[in-house]
Amino acid sequence: MFLPNSRYYQLKTVEAVATDGRSVKALSLRPLPSPPAKPASVKGNDKLDIMAQRQYADGTMFWHIADANTELQANELVRVPGRIIQVPEK
């Protein structure tokens, strides 16, 4: 269902009941990893996929950077140039 480089790869689906009573399938909760990370300064034109390309040579791994930080909205991590965020080593 998801590609191997997706953060949702190998997550189990569960049955859930929607507020209107319908039965729906959903992904189970994914525990957030806490890998070793280094602080990195956000540059003026940075986006998470650009930072992931620089760090991992794979822009689709942007979610590793998002997961290593506590911001609820991932795009907020790169909104302010100069902000220091955590970038996992891999």
Tab-separated table of C-alpha atoms in Angstrom:
chain	number	residue	atom	x	y	z
A	1	MET	CA	0.000	0.000	0.000
A	2	PHE	CA	2.881	2.402	0.790
A	3	LEU	CA	6.345	2.556	-0.759
A	4	PRO	CA	9.258	1.253	1.340
A	5	ASN	CA	10.606	4.784	1.911
A	6	SER	CA	7.276	5.988	3.321
A	7	ARG	CA	6.875	6.662	7.040
A	8	TYR	CA	3.681	4.594	6.832
A	9	TYR	CA	5.317	1.521	5.296
A	10	GLN	CA	4.503	-1.641	7.261
A	11	LEU	CA	2.015	0.056	9.601
A	12	LYS	CA	-0.988	-2.108	10.317
A	13	THR	CA	-4.492	-1.017	9.428
A	14	VAL	CA	-7.162	-1.052	12.106
A	15	GLU	CA	-10.942	-0.854	12.039
A	16	ALA	CA	-12.337	2.310	13.560
A	17	VAL	CA	-15.820	3.702	13.994
A	18	ALA	CA	-16.422	7.160	12.537
A	19	THR	CA	-18.548	9.722	14.385
A	20	ASP	CA	-21.480	8.853	12.119
A	21	GLY	CA	-21.226	5.176	13.083
A	22	ARG	CA	-19.588	3.953	9.863
A	23	SER	CA	-16.787	1.428	10.114
A	24	VAL	CA	-13.621	2.746	8.468
A	25	LYS	CA	-10.062	1.488	8.038
A	26	ALA	CA	-7.258	3.582	9.467
A	27	LEU	CA	-3.534	3.233	10.023
A	28	SER	CA	-2.413	2.358	13.517
A	29	LEU	CA	-0.467	4.995	15.415
A	30	ARG	CA	3.193	5.198	14.546
A	31	PRO	CA	5.641	5.658	17.406
A	32	LEU	CA	8.018	8.506	16.696
A	33	PRO	CA	11.646	7.469	16.526
A	34	SER	CA	14.336	9.332	18.389
A	35	PRO	CA	17.483	8.828	16.305
A	36	PRO	CA	20.762	10.633	16.934
A	37	ALA	CA	20.499	14.070	15.348
A	38	LYS	CA	22.617	17.157	14.799
A	39	PRO	CA	21.448	20.756	14.962
A	40	ALA	CA	21.191	22.475	11.576
A	41	SER	CA	20.408	26.062	10.669
A	42	VAL	CA	17.553	26.666	8.227
A	43	LYS	CA	18.696	28.603	5.162
A	44	GLY	CA	16.550	31.208	3.399
A	45	ASN	CA	15.100	28.949	0.710
A	46	ASP	CA	15.088	25.677	2.665
A	47	LYS	CA	12.220	23.241	2.584
A	48	LEU	CA	12.333	19.890	4.358
A	49	ASP	CA	12.745	17.992	1.079
A	50	ILE	CA	15.697	20.210	0.123
A	51	MET	CA	17.324	19.596	3.497
A	52	ALA	CA	16.690	15.850	3.166
A	53	GLN	CA	18.256	15.853	-0.296
A	54	ARG	CA	21.316	17.597	1.117
A	55	GLN	CA	21.577	15.251	4.144
A	56	TYR	CA	20.493	11.897	2.687
A	57	ALA	CA	20.671	12.367	-1.108
A	58	ASP	CA	16.929	11.572	-1.086
A	59	GLY	CA	14.367	14.351	-0.795
A	60	THR	CA	11.577	11.874	-0.005
A	61	MET	CA	13.180	11.289	3.399
A	62	PHE	CA	12.001	14.740	4.584
A	63	TRP	CA	9.791	13.064	7.172
A	64	HIS	CA	12.884	11.909	9.110
A	65	ILE	CA	13.628	15.572	9.787
A	66	ALA	CA	9.993	16.327	10.642
A	67	ASP	CA	9.872	13.417	13.099
A	68	ALA	CA	13.055	14.544	14.879
A	69	ASN	CA	11.450	17.857	15.855
A	70	THR	CA	8.424	18.725	17.962
A	71	GLU	CA	6.675	21.180	15.629
A	72	LEU	CA	3.104	20.039	14.922
A	73	GLN	CA	3.116	21.537	11.417
A	74	ALA	CA	6.254	20.341	9.630
A	75	ASN	CA	6.440	23.383	7.321
A	76	GLU	CA	6.808	25.620	10.374
A	77	LEU	CA	10.271	24.090	10.905
A	78	VAL	CA	11.636	25.973	7.882
A	79	ARG	CA	9.480	29.111	7.960
A	80	VAL	CA	12.094	31.260	9.727
A	81	PRO	CA	15.608	31.370	8.209
A	82	GLY	CA	18.271	30.849	10.846
A	83	ARG	CA	16.108	28.618	13.031
A	84	ILE	CA	18.033	25.691	14.488
A	85	ILE	CA	16.333	22.329	13.982
A	86	GLN	CA	17.411	18.728	14.538
A	87	VAL	CA	18.456	16.679	11.495
A	88	PRO	CA	18.931	12.941	12.094
A	89	GLU	CA	22.198	11.467	10.949
A	90	LYS	CA	20.187	8.774	9.129
